[in-house]
Structures are given as structure tokens and as C-alpha cells.
Short mmCIF file of C-alpha atoms and ligand atoms in Angstrom, two decimals:
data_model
loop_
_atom_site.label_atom_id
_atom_site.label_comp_id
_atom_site.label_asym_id
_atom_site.label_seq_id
_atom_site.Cartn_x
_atom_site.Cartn_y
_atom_site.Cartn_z
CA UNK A 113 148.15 238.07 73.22
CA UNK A 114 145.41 239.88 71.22
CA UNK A 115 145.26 243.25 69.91
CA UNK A 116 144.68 245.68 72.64
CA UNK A 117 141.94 247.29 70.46
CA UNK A 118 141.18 244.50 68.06
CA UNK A 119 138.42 245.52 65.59
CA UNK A 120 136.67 242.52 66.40
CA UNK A 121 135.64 241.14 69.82
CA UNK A 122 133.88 237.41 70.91
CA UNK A 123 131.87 237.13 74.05
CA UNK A 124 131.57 233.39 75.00
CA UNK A 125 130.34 231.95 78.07
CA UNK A 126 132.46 230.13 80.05
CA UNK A 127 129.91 227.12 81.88
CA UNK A 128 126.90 226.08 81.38
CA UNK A 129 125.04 229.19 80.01
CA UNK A 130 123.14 231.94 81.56
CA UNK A 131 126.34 233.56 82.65
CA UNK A 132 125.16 236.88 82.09
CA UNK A 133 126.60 237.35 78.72
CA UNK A 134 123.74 239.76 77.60
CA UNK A 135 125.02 242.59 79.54
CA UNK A 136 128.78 243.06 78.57
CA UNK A 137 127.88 242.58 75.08
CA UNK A 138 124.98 245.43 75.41
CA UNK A 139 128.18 247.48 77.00
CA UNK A 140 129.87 246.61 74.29
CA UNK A 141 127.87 247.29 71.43
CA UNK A 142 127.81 250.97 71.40
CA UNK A 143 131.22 250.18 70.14
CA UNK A 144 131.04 247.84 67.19
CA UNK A 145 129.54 248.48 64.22
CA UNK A 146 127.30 244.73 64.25
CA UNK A 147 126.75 242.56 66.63
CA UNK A 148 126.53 239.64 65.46
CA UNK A 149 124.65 235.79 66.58
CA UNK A 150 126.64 232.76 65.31
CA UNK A 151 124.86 229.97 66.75
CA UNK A 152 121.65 228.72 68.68
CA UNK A 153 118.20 229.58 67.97
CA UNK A 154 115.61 230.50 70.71
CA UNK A 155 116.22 228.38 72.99
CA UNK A 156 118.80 231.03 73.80
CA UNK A 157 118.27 233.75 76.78
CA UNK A 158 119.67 236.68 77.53
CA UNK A 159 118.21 239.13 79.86
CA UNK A 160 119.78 242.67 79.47
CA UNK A 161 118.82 245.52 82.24
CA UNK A 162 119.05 248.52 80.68
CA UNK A 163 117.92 251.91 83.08
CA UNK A 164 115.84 249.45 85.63
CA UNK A 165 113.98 248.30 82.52
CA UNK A 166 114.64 244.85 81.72
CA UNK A 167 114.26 243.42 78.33
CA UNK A 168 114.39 239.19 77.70
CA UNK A 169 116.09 238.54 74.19
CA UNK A 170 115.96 235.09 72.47
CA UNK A 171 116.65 235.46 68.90
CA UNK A 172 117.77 238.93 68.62
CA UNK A 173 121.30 240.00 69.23
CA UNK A 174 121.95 242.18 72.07
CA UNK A 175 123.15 244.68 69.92
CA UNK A 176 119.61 245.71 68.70
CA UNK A 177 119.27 247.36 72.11
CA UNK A 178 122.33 250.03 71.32
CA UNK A 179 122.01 252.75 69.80
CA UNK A 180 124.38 252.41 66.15
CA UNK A 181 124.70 248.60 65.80
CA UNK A 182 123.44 246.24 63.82
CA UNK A 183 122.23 243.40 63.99
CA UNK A 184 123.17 239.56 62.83
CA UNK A 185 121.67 236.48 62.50
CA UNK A 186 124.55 234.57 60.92
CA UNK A 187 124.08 231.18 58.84
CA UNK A 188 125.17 229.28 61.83
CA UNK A 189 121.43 230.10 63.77
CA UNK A 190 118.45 228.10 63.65
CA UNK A 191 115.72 230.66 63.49
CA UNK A 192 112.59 230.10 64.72
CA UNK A 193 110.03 233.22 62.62
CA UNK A 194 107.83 232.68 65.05
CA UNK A 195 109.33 233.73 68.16
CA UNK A 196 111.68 236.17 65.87
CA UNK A 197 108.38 238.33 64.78
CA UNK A 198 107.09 237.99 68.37
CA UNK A 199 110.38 239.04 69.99
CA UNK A 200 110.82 241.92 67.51
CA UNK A 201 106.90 242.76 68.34
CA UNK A 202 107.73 242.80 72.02
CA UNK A 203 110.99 244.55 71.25
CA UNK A 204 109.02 247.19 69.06
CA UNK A 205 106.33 248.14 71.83
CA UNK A 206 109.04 248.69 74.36
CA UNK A 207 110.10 251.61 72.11
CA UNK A 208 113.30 249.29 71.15
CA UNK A 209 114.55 250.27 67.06
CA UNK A 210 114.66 246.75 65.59
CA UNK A 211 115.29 247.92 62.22
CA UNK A 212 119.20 247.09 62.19
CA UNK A 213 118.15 243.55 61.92
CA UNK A 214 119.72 241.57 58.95
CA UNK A 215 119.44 237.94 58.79
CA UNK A 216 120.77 235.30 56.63
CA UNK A 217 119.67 233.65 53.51
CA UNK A 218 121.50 230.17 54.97
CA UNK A 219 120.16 230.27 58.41
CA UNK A 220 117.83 227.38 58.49
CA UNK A 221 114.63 227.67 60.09
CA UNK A 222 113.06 225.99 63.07
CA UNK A 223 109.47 225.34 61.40
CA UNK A 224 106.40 223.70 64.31
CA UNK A 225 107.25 220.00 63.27
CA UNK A 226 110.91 220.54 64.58
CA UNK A 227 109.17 221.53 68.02
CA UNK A 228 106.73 218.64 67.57
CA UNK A 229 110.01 216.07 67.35
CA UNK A 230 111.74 217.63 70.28
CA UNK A 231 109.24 217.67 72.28
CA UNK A 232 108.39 213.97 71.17
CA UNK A 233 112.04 212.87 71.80
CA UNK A 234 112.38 214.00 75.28
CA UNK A 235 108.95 212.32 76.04
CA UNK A 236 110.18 209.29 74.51
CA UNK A 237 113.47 209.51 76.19
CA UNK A 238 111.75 210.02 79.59
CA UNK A 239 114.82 209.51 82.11
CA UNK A 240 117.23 209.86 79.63
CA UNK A 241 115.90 212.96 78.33
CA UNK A 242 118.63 215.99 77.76
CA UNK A 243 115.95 218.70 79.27
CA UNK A 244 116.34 220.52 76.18
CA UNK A 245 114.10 224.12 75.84
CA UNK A 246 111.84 222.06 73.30
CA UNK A 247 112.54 224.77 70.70
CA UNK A 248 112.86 222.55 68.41
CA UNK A 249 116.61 223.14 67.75
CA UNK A 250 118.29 219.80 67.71
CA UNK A 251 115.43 218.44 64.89
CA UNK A 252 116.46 221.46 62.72
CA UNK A 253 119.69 220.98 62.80
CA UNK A 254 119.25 217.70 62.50
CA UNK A 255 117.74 218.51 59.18
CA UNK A 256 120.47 220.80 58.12
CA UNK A 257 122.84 218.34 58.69
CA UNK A 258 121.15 215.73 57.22
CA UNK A 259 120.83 217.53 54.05
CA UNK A 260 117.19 216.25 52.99
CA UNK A 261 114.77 218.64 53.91
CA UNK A 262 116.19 221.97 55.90
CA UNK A 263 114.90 225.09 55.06
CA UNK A 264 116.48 228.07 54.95
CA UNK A 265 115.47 231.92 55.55
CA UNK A 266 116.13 232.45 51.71
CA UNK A 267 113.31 230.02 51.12
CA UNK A 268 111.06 231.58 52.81
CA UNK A 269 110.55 234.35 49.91
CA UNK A 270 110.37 231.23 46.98
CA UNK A 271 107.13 229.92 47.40
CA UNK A 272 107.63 226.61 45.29
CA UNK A 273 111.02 225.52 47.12
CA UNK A 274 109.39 226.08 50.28
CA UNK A 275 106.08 223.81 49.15
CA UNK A 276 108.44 221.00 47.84
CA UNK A 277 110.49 221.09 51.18
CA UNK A 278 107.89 221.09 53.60
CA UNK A 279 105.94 218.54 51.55
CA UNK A 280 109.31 216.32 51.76
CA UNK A 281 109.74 216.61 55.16
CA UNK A 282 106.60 216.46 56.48
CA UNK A 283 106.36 213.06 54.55
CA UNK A 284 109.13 212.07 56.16
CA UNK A 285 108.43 213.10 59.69
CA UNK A 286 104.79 211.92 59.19
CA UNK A 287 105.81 208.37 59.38
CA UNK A 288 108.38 208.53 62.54
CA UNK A 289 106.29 211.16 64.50
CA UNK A 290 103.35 208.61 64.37
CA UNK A 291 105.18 205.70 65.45
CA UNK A 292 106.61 207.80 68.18
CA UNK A 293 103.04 208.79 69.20
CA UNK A 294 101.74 205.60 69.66
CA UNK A 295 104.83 204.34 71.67
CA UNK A 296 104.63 207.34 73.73
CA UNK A 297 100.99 207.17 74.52
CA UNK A 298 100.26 210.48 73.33
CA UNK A 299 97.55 211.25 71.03
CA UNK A 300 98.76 210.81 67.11
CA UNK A 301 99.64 214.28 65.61
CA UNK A 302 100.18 214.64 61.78
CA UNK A 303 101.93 217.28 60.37
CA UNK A 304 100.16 219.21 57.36
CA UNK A 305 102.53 220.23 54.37
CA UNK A 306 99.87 223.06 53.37
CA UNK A 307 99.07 224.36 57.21
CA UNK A 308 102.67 224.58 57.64
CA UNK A 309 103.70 226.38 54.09
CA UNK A 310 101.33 228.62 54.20
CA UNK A 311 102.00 229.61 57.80
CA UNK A 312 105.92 229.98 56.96
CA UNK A 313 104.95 231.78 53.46
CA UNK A 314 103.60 234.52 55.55
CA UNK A 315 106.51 235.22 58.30
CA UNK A 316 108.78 235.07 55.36
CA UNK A 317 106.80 237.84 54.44
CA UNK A 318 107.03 239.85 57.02
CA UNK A 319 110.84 238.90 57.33
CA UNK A 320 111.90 239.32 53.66
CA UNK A 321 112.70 242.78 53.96
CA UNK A 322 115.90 241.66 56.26
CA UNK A 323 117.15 238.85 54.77
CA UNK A 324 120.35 239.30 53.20
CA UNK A 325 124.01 237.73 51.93
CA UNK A 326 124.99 238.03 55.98
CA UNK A 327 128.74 236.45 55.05
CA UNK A 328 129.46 238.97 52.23
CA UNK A 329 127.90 241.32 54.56
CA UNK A 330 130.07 240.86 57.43
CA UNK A 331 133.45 240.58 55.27
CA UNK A 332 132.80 243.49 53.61
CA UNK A 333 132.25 245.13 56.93
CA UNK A 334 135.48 243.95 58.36
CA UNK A 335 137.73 245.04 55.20
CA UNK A 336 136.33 248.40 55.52
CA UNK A 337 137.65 248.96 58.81
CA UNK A 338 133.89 247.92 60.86
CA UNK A 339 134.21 246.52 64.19
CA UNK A 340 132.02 243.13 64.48
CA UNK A 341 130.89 241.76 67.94
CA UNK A 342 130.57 238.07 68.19
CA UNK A 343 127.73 237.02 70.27
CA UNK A 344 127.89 233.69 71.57
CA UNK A 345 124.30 231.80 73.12
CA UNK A 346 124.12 228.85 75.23
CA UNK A 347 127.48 228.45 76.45
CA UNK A 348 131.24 226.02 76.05
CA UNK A 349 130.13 223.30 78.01
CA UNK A 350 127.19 223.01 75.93
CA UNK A 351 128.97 222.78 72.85
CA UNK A 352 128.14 219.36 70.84
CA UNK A 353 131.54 218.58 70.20
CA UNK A 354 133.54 219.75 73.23
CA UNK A 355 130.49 220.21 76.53
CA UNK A 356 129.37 217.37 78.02
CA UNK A 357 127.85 215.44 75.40
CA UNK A 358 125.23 214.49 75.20
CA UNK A 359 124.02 216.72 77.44
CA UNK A 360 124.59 219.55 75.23
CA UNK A 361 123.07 221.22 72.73
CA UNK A 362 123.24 221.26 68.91
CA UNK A 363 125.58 223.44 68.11
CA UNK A 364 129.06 224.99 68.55
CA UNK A 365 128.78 227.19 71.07
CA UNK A 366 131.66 227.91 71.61
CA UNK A 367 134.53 230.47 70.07
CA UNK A 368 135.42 227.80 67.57
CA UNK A 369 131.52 227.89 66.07
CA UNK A 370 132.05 231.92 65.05
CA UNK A 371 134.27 230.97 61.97
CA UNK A 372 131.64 228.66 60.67
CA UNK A 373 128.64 230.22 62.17
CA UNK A 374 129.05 233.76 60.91
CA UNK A 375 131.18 232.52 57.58
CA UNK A 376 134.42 234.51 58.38
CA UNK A 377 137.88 233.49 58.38
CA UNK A 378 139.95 232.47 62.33
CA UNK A 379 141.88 235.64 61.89
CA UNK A 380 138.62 238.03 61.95
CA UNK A 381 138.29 237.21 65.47
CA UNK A 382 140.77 239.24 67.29
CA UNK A 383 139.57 238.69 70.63
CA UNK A 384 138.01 236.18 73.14
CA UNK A 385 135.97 237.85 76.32
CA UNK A 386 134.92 234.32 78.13
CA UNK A 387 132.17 235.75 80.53
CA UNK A 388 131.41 233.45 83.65
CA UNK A 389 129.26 233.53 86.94
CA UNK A 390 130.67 233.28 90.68
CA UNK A 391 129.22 230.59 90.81
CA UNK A 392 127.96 227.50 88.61
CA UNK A 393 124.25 226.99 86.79
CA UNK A 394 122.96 224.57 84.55
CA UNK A 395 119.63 223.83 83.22
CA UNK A 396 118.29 220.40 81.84
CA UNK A 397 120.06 217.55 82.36
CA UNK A 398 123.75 216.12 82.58
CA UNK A 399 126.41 216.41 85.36
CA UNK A 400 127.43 219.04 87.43
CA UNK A 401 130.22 217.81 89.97
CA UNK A 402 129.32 221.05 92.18
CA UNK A 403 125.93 220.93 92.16
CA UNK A 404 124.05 222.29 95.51
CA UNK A 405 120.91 220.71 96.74
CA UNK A 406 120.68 222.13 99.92
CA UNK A 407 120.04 225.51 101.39
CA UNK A 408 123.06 226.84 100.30
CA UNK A 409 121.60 226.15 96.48
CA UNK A 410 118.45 227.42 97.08
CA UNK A 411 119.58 230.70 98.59
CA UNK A 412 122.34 231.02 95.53
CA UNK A 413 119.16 230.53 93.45
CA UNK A 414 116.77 233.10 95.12
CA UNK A 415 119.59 235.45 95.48
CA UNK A 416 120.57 235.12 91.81
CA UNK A 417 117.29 234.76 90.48
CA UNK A 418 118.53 231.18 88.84
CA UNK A 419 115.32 230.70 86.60
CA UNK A 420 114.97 230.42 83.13
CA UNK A 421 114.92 233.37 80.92
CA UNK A 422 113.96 231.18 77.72
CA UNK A 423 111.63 228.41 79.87
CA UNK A 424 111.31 230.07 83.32
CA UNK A 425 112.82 226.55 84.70
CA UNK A 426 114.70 226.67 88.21
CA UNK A 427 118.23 226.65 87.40
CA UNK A 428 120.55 224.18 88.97
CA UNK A 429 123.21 225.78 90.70
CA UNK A 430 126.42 225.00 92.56
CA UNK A 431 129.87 226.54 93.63
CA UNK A 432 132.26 227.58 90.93
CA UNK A 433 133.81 224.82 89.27
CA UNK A 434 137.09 226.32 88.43
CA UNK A 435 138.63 223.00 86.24
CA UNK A 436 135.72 223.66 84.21
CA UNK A 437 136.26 226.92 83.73
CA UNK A 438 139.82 226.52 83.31
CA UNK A 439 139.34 223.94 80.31
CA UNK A 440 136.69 226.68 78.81
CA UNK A 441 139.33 229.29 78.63
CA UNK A 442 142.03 227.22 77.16
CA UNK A 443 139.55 226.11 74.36
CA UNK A 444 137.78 229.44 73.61
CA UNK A 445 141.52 231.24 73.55
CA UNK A 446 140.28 233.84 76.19
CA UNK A 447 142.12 236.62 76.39
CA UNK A 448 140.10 237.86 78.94
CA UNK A 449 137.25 236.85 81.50
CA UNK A 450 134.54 239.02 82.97
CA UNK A 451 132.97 237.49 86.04
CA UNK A 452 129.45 237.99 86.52
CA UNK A 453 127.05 238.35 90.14
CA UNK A 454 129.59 238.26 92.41
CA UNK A 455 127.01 239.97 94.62
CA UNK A 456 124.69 237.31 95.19
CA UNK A 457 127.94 235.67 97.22
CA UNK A 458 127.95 237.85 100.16
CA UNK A 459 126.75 236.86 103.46
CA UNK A 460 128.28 233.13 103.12
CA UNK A 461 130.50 231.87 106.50
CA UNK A 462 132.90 230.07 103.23
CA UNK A 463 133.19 229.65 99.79
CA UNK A 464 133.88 226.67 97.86
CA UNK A 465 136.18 226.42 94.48
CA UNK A 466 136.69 222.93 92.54
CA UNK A 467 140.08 222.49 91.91
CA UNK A 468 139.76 218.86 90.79
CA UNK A 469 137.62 215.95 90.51
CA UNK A 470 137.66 212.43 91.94
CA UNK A 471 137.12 209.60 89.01
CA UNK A 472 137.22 205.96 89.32
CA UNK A 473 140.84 206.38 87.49
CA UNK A 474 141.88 208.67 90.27
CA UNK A 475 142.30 212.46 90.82
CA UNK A 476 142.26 215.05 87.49
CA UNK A 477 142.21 218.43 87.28
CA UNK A 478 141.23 218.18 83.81
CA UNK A 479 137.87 218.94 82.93
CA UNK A 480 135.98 215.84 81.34
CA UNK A 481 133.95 216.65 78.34
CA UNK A 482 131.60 213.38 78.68
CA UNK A 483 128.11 213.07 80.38
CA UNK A 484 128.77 209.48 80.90
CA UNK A 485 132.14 209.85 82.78
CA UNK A 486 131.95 213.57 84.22
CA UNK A 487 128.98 211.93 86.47
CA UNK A 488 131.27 209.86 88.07
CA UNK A 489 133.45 212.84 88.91
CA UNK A 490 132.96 214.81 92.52
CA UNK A 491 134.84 217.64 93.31
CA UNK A 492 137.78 218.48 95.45
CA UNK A 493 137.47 222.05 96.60
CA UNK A 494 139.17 224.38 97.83
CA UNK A 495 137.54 226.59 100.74
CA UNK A 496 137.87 230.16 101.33
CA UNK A 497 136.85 232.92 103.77
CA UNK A 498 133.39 234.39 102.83
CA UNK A 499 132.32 237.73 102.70
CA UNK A 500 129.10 239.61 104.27
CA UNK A 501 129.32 242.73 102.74
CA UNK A 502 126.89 243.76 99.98
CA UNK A 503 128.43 244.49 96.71
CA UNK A 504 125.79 246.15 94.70
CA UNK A 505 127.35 249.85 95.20
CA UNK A 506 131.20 248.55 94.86
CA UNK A 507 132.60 250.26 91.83
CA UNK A 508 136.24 249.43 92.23
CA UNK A 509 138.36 246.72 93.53
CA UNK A 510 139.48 248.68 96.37
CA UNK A 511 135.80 249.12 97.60
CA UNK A 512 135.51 245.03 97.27
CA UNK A 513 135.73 243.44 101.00
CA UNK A 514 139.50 241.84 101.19
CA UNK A 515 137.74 238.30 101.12
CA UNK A 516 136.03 239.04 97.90
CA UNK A 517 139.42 240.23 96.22
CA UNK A 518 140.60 236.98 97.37
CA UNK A 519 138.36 235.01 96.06
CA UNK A 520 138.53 236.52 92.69
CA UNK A 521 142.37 236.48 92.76
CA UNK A 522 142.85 232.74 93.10
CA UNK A 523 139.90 232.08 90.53
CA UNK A 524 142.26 234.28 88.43
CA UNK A 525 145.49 232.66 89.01
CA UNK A 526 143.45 229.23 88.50
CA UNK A 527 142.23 229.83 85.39
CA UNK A 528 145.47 231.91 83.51
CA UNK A 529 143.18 234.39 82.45
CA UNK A 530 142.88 237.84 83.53
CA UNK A 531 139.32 238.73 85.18
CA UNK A 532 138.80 241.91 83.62
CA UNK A 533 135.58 243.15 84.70
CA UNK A 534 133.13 241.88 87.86
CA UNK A 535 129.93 242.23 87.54
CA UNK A 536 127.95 243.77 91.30
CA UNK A 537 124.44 244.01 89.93
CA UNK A 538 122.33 243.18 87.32
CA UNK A 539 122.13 247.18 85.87
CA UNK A 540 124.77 248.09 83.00
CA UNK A 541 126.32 250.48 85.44
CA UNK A 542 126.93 247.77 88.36
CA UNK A 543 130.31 246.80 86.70
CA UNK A 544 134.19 247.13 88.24
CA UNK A 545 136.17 247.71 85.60
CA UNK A 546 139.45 246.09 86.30
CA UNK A 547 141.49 246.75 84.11
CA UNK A 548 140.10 249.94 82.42
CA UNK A 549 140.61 250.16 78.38
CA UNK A 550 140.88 246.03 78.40
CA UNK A 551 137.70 245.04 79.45
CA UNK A 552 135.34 247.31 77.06
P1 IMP B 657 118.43 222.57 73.41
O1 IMP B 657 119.47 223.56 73.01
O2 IMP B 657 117.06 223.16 73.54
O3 IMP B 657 118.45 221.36 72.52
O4 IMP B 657 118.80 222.02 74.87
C1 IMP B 657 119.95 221.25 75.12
C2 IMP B 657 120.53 221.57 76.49
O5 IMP B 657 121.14 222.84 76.48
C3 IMP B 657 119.49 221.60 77.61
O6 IMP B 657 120.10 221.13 78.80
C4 IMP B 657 119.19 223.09 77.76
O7 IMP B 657 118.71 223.42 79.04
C5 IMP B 657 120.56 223.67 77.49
N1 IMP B 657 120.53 225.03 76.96
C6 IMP B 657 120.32 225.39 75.68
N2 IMP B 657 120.44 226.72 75.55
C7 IMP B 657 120.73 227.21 76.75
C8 IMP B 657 121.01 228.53 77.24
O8 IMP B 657 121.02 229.54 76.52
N3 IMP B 657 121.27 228.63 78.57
C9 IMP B 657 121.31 227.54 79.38
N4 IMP B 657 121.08 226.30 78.96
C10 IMP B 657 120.79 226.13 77.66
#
């Protein structure tokens, strides 16, 4: 069990993204002394509501938005400058301090050819494409991983490393982006070394000023008693090693990328919040056993407002698939769930809860982490009295209708996790607060 009042606190979502992560860990931060981003780039969405104004955050940690903490863009990010300057821009004319921002020398950055080759790929993939946000954050980690041409924030502020890596890579891109092109049918682009240098010369710029050591940073944070919020984006089931590859995206997006992603050691992370929705979303492509494409879906959608905050795409969406969930608990170590838009359930005749899938190979309930085989899975469910009652003014359990303290007690006893907060609304204040003292 973690430490009731660990100095250090993870907020991971649970599914598929989008589960309303943004707003516990803007509740949060007023507590911590950073918040701090471990993985993803842009392609990343949170949208916090914070009094009835609501801000859209790609880059930036939620933090940024509270009124002490700062702000982290650990080594583990791909960061786009472009959208960065634009989001802090944004951030900056809604009267939002973005001064607490400190980013890392070893984040790499997401320069335009990485958008050109994602973009590319999923056109050349066509019905195999993943759906990705075309952010261009598989090609730059690609490059990071790959070891031959990444850039890092640190080189934007060294003019003659950042000439000889964009020259490299540009060289090499030049010839694959071309033949991609013509197989495509699209009209030949070719990526200039000078354009592109010059452009990323001048957000490093701008940017210099908050580029830092992030890891020593952080460390030195933690040893002097500092309390350090781990922000997750994207979500488990998108991680590239345990989601549903390769429907997933680049990174480790779960708990297990923070150690890695931020550069601090397993036992700074003192405890796992997994945050999940009601309900199920996805966006892009790859399976989702519960998916809903009927009117049920499309008034989970309309009620939830199930589009895009990154890409403005309508999100897929489905009943709560609780094996999934359950697997994303026992892999994140969650110590703790907070369940998101419960609202946007009432006024259904039943509700619907996977408890296990159908394969070929028989009945599970184990999750399977594999596009391939997951999309021969189809749920089993479990069905359950539904509530009519609206929600949005419930501030305890007791005021909850007796079928919607139902539902959220077997999703509890399902998963082995307590379900410490439920989220009514899409305010800050629209929380029950289950367990008071555990949940924030
Ligand atoms: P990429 O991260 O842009 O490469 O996209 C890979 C997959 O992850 C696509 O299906 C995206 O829709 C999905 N994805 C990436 N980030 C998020 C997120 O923050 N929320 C929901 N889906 C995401």
C-alpha cells in the first residue's frame, strides 16, 4: 500500500486516453511543488475547466494552470516548439503565468519533416493506418531511437550541431520521403536543411531561457523534501510495449515510462492515481471489444462531448470495459482510481460492464494487449439497472441515485482498486470525494 501522503503522486489513465486526466491533476497541483510530463508530445490533450473557462493543453503540463507549481517537460517528451510557443502564446493571452516552465536539454524535438513522415505513413498505410494525430511523434522517436539524427532541446541553442543534424537527416529523409511521394500519388515534397535550421534556430531562441538539466532538477527537488506530480498523456492501452500494439502510440505511457521519462529512480514514485471514464473512448484505429455504433454511442458521444481535444476527431466510444481496466491497474500499480463523467450515464434503461471476452481459444477475462488478437475478442457483459437522475449537482455518495452507487461498486470490486473520487461535471468543483484525504 502506498504512503498515505507520499511526496510524490502519478496520474495515469486507465483506457484509451482522454479520460479526463487534466482535471485531477489541475486539483492536484496546488499541492506539489512540479508537475511534471514524462512522455508524449502534442499529440496529447487535456482539456482543464477551470471557473467555466476552459483551457485545451497539449504540451504544457497541467500544472502551469496552478498557482505555485512548476512546470516539466521531462527527457522522455517529444516536443514539438512549434505548438509549445503557440500553446504558451494562447496560454499567455488567457492571463495564464507560463513562466514556471522548465524543459529538458534531452527531450528531443518533433521538427516539420517528422510531421511530413507521419503524415506520409498513414497515407501510405491507407487501411492499415494507426489514425495517429499526425504530430509527427512516432518519426521523432523513431529518430531518437535510432540514434542517427534526433535532436534535442539542448541543440536548439548550438547552432552548428543543429546545422549538421538537420543536414543529416534531412539527407536521409530526402530519399525515403520521395519514394513515398511518388508511391502515394502525392505531389513530391523535399525537405530543406537551411528552411528547417533556421526555423528551429529561432524557437530555440525564444525557448532557451527554459531549458534546463530537468533530471538533476527533479532529484534535487525530491531530496529536499518537494512534492513532484507525474503527469501521464495518452493513456495504458496506448503504451508501445503493453496497449494494443500496434495500435498504440510511441511511447510508454504508462506508470512504468515515469522512471525513464522524467530520469528518476522506481522508488520516487510513491503513488499511482489510474484515472478512468464511465465509460470507454478511443480515437484512431485498433480494437475496442465494446465499441457502440448505434444510438446508444452517439448519445454517449454528444452527452460526453467525445471529440478530439488535440484533432477535434469524433471519439469512438463504448461501455466500460472493465478487463481492460482491470489489467491497467494491475500494471500501473494503482493505488487508487478516480472515475471520470459518470454524469453523462444517466437517463439509460441499463448499463453494460465487460467482464470478459470471447476469443477463438475460448473465454478470458484477461485483457489482450495485441491489435491482431484483441479484434477477435467480443465482450461478455454484465448488465445493470440504469439511472435517470442527473448527477451534475451530486457532491457525495449519498446524494448518488442507489443504481449509480451500484454501478460504481461492482466496477470497484472488479477492478481491486479503490474508486476514490467520481467525477459529476466537467468544472474542478463537480467532484465526490470518496474517500476524503486519499483522493487529493
Ligand atoms: P500518435 O501518438 O499520434 O502516433 O497516435 C497513435 C495512436 O494513439 C492514435 O490512435 C491516436 O489517436 C492515439 N492517441 C495518441 N495520443 C492520444 C491521446 O492523448 N488521447 C487519445 N488518443 C491518443
Amino acid at each position: 500500500m502506498a504512503d498515505a501522503n507520499p511526496r510524490s503522486t502519478a496520474v495515469i489513465g486507465l483506457q484509451w486516453g482522454d479520460e479526463g486526466k487534466g482535471k485531477l491533476v489541475d486539483r492536484l497541483a496546488g499541492k506539489h511543488d512540479a508537475t511534471v510530463r514524462f512522455n508524449g508530445g502534442a499529440n496529447a490533450g487535456h482539456s482543464v475547466v477551470v471557473g467555466g473557462k476552459r483551457y485545451a493543453l497539449h504540451l504544457m503540463p497541467s500544472g502551469v494552470l496552478s498557482e505555485r507549481a512548476l512546470g516539466v517537460i521531462g527527457n522522455g517528451v517529444v516536443v514539438d516548439p512549434e505548438a509549445l510557443l503557440k500553446e504558451i502564446d494562447a496560454l499567455s493571452s488567457q492571463g495564464v503565468d507560463t513562466s514556471r516552465l522548465v524543459i529538458s536539454d534531452r527531450a528531443h524535438v518533433v521538427l516539420p519533416y517528422h510531421k511530413v513522415e507521419d503524415e506520409l505513413r498513414e497515407a501510405f498505410l491507407s487501411g492499415g493506418a494507426i489514425g495517429t494525430t499526425k504530430r509527427g511523434i512516432g518519426p521523432a522517436y523513431g529518430d531518437k531511437v535510432q540514434r542517427s539524427a534526433g535532436v534535442r532541446m539542448g541543440d536548439l541553442t548550438r547552432p552548428d550541431v543543429l546545422r549538421e543534424k538537420v543536414e543529416l537527416a534531412c539527407r536521409l529523409k530526402n530519399v525515403t520521403v520521395q519514394r513515398m511521394c511518388e508511391e502515394a500519388g502525392l505531389a513530391p515534397t523535399v525537405l530543406n536543411a537551411d528552411e528547417i535550421s533556421a526555423q528551429a534556430l529561432s524557437w530555440g531562441e525564444r525557448l532557451a531561457p527554459m531549458i534546463d538539466d530537468t533530471v538533476y532538477l527533479l532529484n534535487t527537488m525530491y531530496r529536499d523534501g518537494k512534492r513532484l506530480l507525474f503527469e501521464g498523456a495518452n493513456a495504458t492501452l496506448l503504451d508501445v510495449d503493453h496497449g494494443t500494439y500496434p495500435y498504440v502510440t510511441s511511447s510508454n505511457s504508462s506508470a512504468l515510462g515515469i522512471c525513464a521519462g522524467a530520469g528518476v529512480a522506481p522508488s520516487v514514485v510513491g503513488r499511482v492515481i489510474g484515472v478512468m471514464k464511465a465509460y470507454s473512448t478511443r480515437v484512431g484505429a485498433g480494437p475496442m471489444p465494446t465499441e457502440l455504433s448505434d444510438a446508444t454511442g452517439d448519445l454517449i458521444r454528444e452527452r460526453g462531448r467525445e471529440f478530439g481535444t488535440t484533432t477535434g476527431r469524433p471519439r469512438r466510444v463504448g461501455w466500460l470495459d472493465l478487463v481492460a481496466v482491470r489489467y491497467s491497474v494491475m500494471l500501473n500499480g494503482a493505488d487508487e482510481v478516480a472515475m471520470t463523467l459518470l454524469d453523462v450515464l444517466s437517463g439509460f434503461d441499463e448499463l453494460r460492464l465487460c467482464v470478459a471476452y470471447n476469443t477463438p481459444d475460448g473465454q478470458t477475462d484477461r485483457f489482450i494487449p495485441d491489435g491482431a488478437r484483441l479484434s477477435r475478442a467480443t465482450p461478455v457483459y454484465e448488465t445493470l439497472p440504469g439511472f435517470t437522475q442527473d448527477l451534475t449537482g451530486c457532491r457525495s455518495l449519498d446524494e448518488l441515485p442507489v443504481a449509480a452507487r451500484a454501478y460504481v461498486e461492482r466496477i470497484e470490486s472488479f477492478i481491486g482498486a479503490p474508486i476514490s473520487s467520481i467525477g459529476v461535471g466537467p468544472d474542478r468543483e463537480q467532484t465526490i470525494d470518496v474517500s476524503p484525504g486519499v483522493g487529493v
